[in-house]
mmCIF file with all atom_site columns, C-alpha atoms in Angstrom:
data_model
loop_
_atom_site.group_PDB
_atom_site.id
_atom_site.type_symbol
_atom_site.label_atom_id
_atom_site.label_alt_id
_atom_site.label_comp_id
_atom_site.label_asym_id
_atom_site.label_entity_id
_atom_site.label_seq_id
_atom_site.pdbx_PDB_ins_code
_atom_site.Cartn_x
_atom_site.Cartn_y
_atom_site.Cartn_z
_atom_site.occupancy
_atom_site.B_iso_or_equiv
_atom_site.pdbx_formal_charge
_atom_site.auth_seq_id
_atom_site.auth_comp_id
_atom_site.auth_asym_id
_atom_site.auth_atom_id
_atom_site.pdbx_PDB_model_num
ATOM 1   C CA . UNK A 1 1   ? -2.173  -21.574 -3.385  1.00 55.00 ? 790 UNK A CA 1
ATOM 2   C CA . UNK A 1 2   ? -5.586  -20.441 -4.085  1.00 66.00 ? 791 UNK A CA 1
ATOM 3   C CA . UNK A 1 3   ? -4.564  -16.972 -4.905  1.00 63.00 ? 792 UNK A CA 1
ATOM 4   C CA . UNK A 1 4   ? -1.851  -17.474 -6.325  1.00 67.00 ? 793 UNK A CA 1
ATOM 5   C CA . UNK A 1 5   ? -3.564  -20.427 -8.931  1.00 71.00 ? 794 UNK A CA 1
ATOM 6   C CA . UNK A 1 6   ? -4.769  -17.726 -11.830 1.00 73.00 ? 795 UNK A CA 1
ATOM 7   C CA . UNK A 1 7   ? -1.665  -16.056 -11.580 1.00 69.00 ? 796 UNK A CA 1
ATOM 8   C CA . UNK A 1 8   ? 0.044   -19.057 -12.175 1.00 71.00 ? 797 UNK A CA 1
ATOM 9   C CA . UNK A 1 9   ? -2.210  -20.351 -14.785 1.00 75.00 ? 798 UNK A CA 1
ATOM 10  C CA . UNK A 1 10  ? -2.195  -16.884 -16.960 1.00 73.00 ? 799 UNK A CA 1
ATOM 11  C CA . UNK A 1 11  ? 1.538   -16.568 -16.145 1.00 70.00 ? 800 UNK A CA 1
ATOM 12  C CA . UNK A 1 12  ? 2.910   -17.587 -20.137 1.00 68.00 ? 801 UNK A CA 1
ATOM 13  C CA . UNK A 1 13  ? 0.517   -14.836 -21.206 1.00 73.00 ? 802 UNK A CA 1
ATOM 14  C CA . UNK A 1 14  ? 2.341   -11.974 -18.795 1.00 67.00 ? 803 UNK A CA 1
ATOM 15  C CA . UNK A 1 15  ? 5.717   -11.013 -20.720 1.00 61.00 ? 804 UNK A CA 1
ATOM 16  C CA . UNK A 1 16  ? 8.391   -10.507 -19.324 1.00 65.00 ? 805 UNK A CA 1
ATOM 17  C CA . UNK A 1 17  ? 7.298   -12.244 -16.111 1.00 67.00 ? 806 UNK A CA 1
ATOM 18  C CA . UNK A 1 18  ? 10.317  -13.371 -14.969 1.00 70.00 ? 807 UNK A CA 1
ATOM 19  C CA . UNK A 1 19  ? 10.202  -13.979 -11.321 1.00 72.00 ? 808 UNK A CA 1
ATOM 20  C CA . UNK A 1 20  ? 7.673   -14.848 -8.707  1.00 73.00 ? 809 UNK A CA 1
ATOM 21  C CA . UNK A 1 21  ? 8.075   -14.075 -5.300  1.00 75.00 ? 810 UNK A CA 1
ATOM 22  C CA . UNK A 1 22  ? 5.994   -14.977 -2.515  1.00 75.00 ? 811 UNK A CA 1
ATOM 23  C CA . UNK A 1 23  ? 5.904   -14.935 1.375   1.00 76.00 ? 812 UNK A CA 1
ATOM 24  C CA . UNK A 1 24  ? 5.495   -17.570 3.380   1.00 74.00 ? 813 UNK A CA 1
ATOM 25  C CA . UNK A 1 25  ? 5.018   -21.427 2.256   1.00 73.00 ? 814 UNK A CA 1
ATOM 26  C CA . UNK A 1 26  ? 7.448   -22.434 -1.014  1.00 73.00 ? 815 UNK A CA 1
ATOM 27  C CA . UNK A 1 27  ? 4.457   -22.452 -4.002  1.00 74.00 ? 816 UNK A CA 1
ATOM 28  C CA . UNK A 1 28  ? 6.140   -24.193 -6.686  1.00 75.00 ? 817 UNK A CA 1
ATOM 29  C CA . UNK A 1 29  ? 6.988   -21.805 -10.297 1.00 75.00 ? 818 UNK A CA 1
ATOM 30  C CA . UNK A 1 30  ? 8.006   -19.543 -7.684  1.00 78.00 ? 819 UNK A CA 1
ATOM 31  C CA . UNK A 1 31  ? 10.646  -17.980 -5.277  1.00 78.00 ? 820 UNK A CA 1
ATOM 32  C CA . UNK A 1 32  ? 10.792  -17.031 -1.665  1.00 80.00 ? 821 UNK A CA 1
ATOM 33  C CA . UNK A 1 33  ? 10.666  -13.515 -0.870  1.00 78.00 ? 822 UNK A CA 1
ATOM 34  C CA . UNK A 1 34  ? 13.484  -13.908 1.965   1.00 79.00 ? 823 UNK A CA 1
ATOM 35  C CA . UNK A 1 35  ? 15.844  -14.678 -0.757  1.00 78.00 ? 824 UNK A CA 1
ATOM 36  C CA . UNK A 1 36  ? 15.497  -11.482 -2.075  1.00 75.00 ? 825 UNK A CA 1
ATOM 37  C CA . UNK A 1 37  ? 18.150  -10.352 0.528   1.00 74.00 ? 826 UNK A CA 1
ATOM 38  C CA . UNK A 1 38  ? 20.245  -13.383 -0.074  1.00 76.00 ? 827 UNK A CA 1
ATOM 39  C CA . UNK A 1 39  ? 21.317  -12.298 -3.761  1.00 72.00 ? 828 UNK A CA 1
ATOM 40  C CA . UNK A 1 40  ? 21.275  -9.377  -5.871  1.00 74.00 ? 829 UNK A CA 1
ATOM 41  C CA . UNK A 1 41  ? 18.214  -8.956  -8.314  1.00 72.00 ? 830 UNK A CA 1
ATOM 42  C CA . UNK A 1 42  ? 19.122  -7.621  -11.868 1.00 77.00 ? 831 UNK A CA 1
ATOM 43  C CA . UNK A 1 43  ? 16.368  -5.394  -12.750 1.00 75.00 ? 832 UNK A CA 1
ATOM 44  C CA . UNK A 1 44  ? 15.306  -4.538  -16.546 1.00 78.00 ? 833 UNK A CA 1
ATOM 45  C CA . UNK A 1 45  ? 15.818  -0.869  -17.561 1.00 87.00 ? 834 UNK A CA 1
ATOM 46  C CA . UNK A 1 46  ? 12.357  0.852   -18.022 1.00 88.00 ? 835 UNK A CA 1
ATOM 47  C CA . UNK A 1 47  ? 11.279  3.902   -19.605 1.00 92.00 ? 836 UNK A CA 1
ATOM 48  C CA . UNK A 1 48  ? 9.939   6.122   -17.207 1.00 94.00 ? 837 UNK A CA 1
ATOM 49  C CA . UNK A 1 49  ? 6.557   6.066   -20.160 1.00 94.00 ? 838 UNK A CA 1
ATOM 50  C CA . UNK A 1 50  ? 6.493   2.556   -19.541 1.00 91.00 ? 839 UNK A CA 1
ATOM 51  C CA . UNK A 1 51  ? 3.234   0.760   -17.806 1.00 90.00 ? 840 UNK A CA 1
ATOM 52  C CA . UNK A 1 52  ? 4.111   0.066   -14.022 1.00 90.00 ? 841 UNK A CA 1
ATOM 53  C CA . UNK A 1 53  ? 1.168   -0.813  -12.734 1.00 89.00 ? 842 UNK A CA 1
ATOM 54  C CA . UNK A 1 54  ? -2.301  -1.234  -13.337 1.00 86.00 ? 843 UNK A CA 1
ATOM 55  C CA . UNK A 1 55  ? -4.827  -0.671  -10.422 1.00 85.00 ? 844 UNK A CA 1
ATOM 56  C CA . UNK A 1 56  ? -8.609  -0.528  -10.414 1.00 81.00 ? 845 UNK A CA 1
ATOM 57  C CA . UNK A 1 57  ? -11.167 1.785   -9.487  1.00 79.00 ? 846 UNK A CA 1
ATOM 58  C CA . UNK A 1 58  ? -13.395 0.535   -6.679  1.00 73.00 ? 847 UNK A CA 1
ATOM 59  C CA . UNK A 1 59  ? -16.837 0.869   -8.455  1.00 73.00 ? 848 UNK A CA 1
ATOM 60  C CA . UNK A 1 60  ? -18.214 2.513   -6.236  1.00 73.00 ? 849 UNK A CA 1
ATOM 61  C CA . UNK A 1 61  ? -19.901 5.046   -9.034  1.00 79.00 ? 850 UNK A CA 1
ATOM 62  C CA . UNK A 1 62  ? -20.001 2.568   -12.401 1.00 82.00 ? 851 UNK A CA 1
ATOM 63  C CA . UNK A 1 63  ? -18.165 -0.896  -13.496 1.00 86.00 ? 852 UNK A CA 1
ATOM 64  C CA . UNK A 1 64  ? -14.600 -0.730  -11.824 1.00 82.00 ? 853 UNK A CA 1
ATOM 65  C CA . UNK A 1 65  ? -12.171 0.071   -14.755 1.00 84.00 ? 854 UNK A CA 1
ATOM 66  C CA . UNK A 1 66  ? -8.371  -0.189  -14.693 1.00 84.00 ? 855 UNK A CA 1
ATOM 67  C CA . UNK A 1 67  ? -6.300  2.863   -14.442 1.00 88.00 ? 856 UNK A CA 1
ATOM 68  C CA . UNK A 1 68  ? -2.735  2.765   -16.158 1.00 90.00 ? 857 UNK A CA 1
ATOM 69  C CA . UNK A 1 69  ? 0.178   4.120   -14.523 1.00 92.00 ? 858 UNK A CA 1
ATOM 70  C CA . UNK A 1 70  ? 3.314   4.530   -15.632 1.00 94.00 ? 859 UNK A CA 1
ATOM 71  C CA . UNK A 1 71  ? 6.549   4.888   -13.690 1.00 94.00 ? 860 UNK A CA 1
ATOM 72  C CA . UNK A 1 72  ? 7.123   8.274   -14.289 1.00 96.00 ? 861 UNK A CA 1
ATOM 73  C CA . UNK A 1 73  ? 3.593   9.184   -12.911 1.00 94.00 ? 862 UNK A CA 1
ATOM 74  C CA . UNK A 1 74  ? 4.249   7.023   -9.665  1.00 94.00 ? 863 UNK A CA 1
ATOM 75  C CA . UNK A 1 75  ? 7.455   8.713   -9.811  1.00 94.00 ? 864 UNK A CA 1
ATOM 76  C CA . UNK A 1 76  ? 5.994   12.284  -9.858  1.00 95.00 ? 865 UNK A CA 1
ATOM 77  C CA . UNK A 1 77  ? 3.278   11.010  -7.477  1.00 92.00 ? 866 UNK A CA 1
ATOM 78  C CA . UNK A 1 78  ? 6.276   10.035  -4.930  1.00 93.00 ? 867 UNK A CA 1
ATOM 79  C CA . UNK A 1 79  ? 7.744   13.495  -5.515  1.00 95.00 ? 868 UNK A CA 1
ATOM 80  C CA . UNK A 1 80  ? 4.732   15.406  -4.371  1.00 95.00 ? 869 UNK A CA 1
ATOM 81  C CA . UNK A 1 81  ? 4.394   13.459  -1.462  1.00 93.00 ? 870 UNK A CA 1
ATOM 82  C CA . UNK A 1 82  ? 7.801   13.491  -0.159  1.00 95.00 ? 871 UNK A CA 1
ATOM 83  C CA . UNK A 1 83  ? 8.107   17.097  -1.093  1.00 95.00 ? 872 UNK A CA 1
ATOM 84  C CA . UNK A 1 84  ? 5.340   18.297  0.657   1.00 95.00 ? 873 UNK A CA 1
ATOM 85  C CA . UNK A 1 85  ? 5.219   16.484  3.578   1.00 94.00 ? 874 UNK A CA 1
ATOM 86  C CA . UNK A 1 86  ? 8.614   15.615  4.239   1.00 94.00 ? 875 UNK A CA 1
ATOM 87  C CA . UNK A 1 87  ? 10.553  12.384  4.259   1.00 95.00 ? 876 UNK A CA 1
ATOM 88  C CA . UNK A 1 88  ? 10.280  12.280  8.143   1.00 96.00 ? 877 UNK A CA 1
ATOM 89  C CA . UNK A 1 89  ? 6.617   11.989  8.281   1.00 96.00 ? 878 UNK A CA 1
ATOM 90  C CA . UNK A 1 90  ? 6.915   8.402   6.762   1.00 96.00 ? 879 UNK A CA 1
ATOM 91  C CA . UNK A 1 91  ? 9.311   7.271   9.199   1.00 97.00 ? 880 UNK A CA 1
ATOM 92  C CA . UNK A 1 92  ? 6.237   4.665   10.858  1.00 97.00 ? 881 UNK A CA 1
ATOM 93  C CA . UNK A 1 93  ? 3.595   4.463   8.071   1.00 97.00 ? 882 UNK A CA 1
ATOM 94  C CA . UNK A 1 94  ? 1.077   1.895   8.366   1.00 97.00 ? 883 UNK A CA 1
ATOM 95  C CA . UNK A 1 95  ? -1.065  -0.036  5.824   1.00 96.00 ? 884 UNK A CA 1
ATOM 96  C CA . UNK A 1 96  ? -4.392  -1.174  6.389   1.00 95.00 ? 885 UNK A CA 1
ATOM 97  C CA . UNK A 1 97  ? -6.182  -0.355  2.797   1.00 92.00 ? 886 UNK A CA 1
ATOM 98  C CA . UNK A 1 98  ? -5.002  -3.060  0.233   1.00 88.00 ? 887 UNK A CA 1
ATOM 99  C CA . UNK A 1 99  ? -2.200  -2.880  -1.767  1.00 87.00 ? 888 UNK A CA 1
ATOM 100 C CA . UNK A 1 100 ? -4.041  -3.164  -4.914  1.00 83.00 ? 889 UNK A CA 1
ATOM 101 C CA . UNK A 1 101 ? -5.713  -0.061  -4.457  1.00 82.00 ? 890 UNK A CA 1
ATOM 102 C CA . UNK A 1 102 ? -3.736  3.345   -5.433  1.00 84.00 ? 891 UNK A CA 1
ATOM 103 C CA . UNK A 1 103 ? -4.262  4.527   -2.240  1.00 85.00 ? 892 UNK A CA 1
ATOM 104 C CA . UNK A 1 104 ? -2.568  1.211   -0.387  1.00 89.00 ? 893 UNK A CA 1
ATOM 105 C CA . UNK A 1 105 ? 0.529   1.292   -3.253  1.00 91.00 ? 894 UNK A CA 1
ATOM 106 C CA . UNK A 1 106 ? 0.553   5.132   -4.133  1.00 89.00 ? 895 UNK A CA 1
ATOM 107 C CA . UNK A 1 107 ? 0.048   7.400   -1.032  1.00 87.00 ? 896 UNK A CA 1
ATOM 108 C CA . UNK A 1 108 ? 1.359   5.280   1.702   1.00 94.00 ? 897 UNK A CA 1
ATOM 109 C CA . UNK A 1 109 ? 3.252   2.498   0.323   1.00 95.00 ? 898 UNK A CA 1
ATOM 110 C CA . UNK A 1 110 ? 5.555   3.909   -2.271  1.00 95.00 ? 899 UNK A CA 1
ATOM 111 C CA . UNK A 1 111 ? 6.667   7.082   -0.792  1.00 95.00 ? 900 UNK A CA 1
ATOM 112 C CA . UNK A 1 112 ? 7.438   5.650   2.595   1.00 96.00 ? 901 UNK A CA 1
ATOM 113 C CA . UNK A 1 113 ? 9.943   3.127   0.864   1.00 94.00 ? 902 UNK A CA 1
ATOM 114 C CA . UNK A 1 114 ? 11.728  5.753   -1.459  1.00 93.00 ? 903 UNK A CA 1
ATOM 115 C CA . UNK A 1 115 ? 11.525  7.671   2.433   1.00 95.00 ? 904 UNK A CA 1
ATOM 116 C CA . UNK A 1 116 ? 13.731  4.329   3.689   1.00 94.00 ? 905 UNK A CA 1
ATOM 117 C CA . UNK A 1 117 ? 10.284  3.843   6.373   1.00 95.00 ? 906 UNK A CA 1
ATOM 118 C CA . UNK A 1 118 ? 9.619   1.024   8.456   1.00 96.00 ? 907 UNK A CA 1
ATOM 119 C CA . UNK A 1 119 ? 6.214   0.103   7.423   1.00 96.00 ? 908 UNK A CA 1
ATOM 120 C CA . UNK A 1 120 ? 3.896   -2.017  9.171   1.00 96.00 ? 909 UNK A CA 1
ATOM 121 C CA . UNK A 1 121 ? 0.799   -3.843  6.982   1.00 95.00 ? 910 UNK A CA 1
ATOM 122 C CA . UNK A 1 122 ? -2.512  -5.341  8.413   1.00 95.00 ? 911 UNK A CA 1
ATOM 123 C CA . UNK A 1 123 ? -3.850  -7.839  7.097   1.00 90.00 ? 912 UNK A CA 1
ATOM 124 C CA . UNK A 1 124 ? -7.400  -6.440  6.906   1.00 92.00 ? 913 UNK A CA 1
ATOM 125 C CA . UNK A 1 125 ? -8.512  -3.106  8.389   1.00 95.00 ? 914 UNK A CA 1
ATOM 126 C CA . UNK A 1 126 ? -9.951  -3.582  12.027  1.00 96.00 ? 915 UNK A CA 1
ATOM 127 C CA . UNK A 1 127 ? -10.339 -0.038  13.578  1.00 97.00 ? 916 UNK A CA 1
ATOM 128 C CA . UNK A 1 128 ? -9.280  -1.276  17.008  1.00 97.00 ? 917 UNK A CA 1
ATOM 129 C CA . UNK A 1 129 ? -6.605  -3.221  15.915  1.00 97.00 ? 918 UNK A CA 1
ATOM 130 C CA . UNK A 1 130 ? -5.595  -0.195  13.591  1.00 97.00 ? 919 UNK A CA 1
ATOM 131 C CA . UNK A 1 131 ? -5.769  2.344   16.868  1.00 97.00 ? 920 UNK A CA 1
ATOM 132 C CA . UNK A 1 132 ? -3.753  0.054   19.191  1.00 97.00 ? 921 UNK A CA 1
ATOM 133 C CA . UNK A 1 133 ? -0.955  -0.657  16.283  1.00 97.00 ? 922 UNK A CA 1
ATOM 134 C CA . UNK A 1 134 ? -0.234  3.207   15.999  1.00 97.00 ? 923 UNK A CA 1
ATOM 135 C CA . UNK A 1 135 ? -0.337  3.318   19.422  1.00 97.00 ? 924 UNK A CA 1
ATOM 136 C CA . UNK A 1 136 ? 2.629   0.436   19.838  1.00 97.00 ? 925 UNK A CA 1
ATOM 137 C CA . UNK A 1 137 ? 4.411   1.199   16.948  1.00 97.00 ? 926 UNK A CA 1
ATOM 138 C CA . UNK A 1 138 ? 4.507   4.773   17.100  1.00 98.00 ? 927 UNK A CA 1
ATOM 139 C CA . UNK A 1 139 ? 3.529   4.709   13.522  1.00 98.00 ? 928 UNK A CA 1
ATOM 140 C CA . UNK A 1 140 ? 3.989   8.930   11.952  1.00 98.00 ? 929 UNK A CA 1
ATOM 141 C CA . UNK A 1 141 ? 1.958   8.300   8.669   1.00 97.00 ? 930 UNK A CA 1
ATOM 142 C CA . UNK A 1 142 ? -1.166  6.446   7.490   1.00 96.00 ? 931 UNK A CA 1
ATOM 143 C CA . UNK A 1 143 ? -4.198  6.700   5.784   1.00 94.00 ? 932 UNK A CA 1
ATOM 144 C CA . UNK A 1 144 ? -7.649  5.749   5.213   1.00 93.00 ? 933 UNK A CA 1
ATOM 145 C CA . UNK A 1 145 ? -10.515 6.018   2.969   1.00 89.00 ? 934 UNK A CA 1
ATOM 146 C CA . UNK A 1 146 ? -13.365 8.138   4.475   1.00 90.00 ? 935 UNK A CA 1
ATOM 147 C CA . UNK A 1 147 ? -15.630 5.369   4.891   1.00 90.00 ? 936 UNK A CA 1
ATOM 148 C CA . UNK A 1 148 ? -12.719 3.740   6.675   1.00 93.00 ? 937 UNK A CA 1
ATOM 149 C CA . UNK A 1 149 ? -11.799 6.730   8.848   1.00 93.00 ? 938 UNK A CA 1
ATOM 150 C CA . UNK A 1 150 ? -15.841 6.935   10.203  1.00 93.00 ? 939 UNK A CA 1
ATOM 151 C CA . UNK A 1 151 ? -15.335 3.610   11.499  1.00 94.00 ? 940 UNK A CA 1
ATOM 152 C CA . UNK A 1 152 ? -12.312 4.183   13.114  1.00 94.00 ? 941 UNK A CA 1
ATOM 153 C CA . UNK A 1 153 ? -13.812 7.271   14.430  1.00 92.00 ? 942 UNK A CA 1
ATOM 154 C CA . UNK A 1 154 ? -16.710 5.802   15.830  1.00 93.00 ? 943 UNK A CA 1
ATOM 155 C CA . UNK A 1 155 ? -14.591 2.803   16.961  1.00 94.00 ? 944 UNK A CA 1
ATOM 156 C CA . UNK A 1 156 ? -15.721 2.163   20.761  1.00 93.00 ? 945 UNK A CA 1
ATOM 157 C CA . UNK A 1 157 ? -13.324 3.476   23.146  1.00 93.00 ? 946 UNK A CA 1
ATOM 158 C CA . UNK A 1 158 ? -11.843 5.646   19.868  1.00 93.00 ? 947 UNK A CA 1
ATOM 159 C CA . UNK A 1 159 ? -10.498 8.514   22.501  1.00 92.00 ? 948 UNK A CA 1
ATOM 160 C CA . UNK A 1 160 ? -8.835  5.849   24.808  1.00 95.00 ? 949 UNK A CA 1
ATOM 161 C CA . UNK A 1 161 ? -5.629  4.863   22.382  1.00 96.00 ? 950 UNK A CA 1
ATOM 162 C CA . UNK A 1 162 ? -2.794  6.664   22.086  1.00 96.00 ? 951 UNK A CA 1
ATOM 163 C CA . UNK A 1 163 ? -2.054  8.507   18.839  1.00 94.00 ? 952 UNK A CA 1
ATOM 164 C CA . UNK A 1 164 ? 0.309   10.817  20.094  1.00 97.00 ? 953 UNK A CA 1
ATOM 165 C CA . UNK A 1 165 ? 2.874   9.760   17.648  1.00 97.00 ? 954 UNK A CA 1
ATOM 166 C CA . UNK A 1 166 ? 0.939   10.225  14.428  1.00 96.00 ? 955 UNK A CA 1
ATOM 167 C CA . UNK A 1 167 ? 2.470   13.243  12.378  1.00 96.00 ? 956 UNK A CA 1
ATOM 168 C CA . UNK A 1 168 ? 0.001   13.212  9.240   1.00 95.00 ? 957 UNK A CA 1
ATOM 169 C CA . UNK A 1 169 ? -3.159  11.102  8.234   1.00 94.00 ? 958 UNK A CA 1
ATOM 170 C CA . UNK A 1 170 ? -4.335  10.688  4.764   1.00 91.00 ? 959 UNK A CA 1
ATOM 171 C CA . UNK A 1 171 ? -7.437  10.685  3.486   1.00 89.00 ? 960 UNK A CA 1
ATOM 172 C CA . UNK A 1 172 ? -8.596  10.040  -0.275  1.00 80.00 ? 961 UNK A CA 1
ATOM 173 C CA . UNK A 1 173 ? -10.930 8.556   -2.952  1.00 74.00 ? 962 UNK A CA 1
ATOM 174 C CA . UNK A 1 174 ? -13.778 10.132  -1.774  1.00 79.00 ? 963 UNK A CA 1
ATOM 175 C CA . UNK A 1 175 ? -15.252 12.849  0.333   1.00 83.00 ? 964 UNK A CA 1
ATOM 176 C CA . UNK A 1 176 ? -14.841 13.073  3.808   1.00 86.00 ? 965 UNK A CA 1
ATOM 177 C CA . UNK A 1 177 ? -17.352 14.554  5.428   1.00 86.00 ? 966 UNK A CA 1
ATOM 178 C CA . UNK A 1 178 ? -16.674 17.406  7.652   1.00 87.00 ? 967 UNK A CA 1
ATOM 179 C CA . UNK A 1 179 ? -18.242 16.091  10.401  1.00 86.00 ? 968 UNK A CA 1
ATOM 180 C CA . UNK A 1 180 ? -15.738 13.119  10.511  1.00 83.00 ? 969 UNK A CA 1
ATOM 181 C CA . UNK A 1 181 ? -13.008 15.755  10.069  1.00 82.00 ? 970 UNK A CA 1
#
């Protein structure tokens, strides 16, 4: 409820929201996610110039500031990916950057559903629990940011998992080091 509360309270404000859907406990205003598989959703038609989605920078260099993206930038985005590294590569891709970030949405989330992936999503990045689920799930494609990927580098016991199933690993929004390489 707590998350969802300024959402709900701006919600008049955010044309055309039509639908909420959320997982887990009923959160009233809105619908479940499961019955998104019960019945068909109608979706408007967009203009590919159209807003999609507006994600922020992480502030890391200034005041965070929203970048715009429209769908046919996601959809160009997608294209690149796919196209250069194949849909195959996506076929276990796993989240553990949030999904409000471009790099959680853009470079692992959207292209592995266009891909038809199975994708697995932690709740928070833990580098251990990170190395063990690639490990059990056999997961082909993730990614990190390089602050992220040190950690999970240095993560104790690091060499001990086994990653014998990952195909490509992504790294972006900043430099990564080449010792960490």
């Amino acid at each position: 409820d707590d998350l969802c509360a300024p959402l709900m309270l701006q919600r008049a404000t955010l044309v055309p929201l039509d639908q909420i859907f959320v997982v887990g406990d009923d959160l009233a205003g809105t619908e479940r996610f499961d019955d998104l598989e019960r019945a068909p959703v109608t979706l408007p038609l967009v203009e590919s110039t159209e807003l999609a989605v507006l994600l922020y920078t992480s502030g890391t260099t200034a005041k965070p500031k929203g970048v715009m993206h429209s769908h046919a930038t996601l959809r160009r985005q997608n294209a690149n990916y796919l196209t250069h590294l194949g849909t195959a590569v996506y076929a276990q891709t796993l989240i553990a950057v949030p999904l409000c970030h471009i790099a959680g949405f853009s470079f692992l989330l959207l292209p592995a559903t266009e891909a038809g992936a199975t994708v697995t999503i932690l709740r928070r990045f833990d580098p251990a629990t990170m190395l063990r689920t690639i490990g059990e799930n056999r997961i082909t494609y993730t990614g990190l940011l390089p602050a992220l990927i040190n950690a999970l580098v240095n993560c104790p016991d690091a060499q001990s998992y086994d990653m014998s199933s990952l195909e490509a690993f992504m790294s972006g929004g900043d430099c990564l080091p080449l010792d960490v390489q």
